[in-house]
Phi, psi and omega in degrees: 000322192282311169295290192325285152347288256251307204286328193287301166308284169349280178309336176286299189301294180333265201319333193271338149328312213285302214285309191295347199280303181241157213200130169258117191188164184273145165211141181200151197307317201178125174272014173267133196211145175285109164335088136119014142305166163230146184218186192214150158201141192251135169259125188272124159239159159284159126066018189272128179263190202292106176234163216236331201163148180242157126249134213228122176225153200247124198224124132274166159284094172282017146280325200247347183233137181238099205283147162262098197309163221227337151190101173311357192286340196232153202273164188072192179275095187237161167296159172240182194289140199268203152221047169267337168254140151337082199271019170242347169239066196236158173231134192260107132285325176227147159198091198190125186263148126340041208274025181256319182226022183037046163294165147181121172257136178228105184233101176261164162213171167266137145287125165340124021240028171267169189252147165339135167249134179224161176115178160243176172135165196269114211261356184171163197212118175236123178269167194205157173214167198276175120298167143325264210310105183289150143144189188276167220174131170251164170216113180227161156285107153327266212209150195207079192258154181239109178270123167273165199290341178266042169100323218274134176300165155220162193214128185224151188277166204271130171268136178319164183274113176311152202237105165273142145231135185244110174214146169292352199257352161262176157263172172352097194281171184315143145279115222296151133270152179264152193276120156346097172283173205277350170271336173280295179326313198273340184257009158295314185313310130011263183307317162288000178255295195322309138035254174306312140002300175263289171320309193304326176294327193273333161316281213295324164308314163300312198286335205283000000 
């Protein structure tokens, strides 16, 4: 009996190792939201050990929330891409929101020659606008499985669901900033070695 007891504590104590090591959950500027604004929530993780794609299902108030689709070039709503995988080797099986049945599925995977991703950092970005319609509005993670590149499922634990209330008298929440792409980067960089450049030419001319 005293073994049966031990090994049960054992397993307990495992799963709960398990649960703390990675973690899934919502983040937004602020869940008071201005009647009829747009906003953003990132969905985030922690502390994730090395995986090849998720699938991520979604649940909202589709009275009170309106997803603002993220590329109109493709038919439905989709979300966008976060930057914990790798998005120049990514492959979208699902990417398409409800607004009928406040759904929103997000199932990507990585591709040859990319490698496992670990770690933290943000697996999807879902924008939103108010409805009309004031009062409180949930936004949560169904569910959220994880995959390694040889198959094997994963499971993490789950972040509480945001608690929205939409009144005209707040305000505006924070708007995410944007990131410097890698094409931007190189040709600011550009422009400061010409710069320098141009300067160095116009000293030396003073000097002669």
């Amino acid at each position: 009996m005293k073994s049966i007891v031990f090994i049960l504590s054992m397993i307990t104590a495992m799963n709960a190792w398990a649960t703390e090591k990675g973690k899934v959950y919502l983040v937004t500027p602020s869940e008071q939201v201005k009647l009829g604004s747009e906003f953003y929530i990132d969905i985030q993780v922690d502390n994730l050990p090395a995986l090849y794609g998720v699938d991520l299902k979604l649940e909202f108030d589709a009275h009170k929330f309106e997803l603002i689709d993220q590329n109109p070039r493709k038919e439905g709503v989709q979300i966008e891409h976060g930057n914990f995988f790798d998005n120049d080797n990514i492959f979208i099986l699902h990417n398409s929101a409800d607004a009928g049945t406040g759904t929103a599925a997000y199932v990507v995977s990585l591709v040859a020659p990319a490698n496992e991703v670990e770690g933290s950092g943000r697996i999807a970005r879902v924008k939103l606008k108010s409805t009309n319609q004031s009062g409180l509005a949930h936004f949560t993670i169904v569910s959220a499985q994880f995959g390694t590149k040889t198959g094997q499922l994963k499971e993490f634990s789950l972040g509480p669901a945001l608690l929205f209330d939409f009144k005209p008298e707040y305000r505006v929440p924070a708007q995410p900033q944007q990131g410097i792409s890698f094409t931007t980067t190189i040709l600011l960089f550009s422009l400061l070695v010409i710069a320098f450049i141009f300067i160095w030419f116009i000293r030396r001319g003073r000097n002669k």
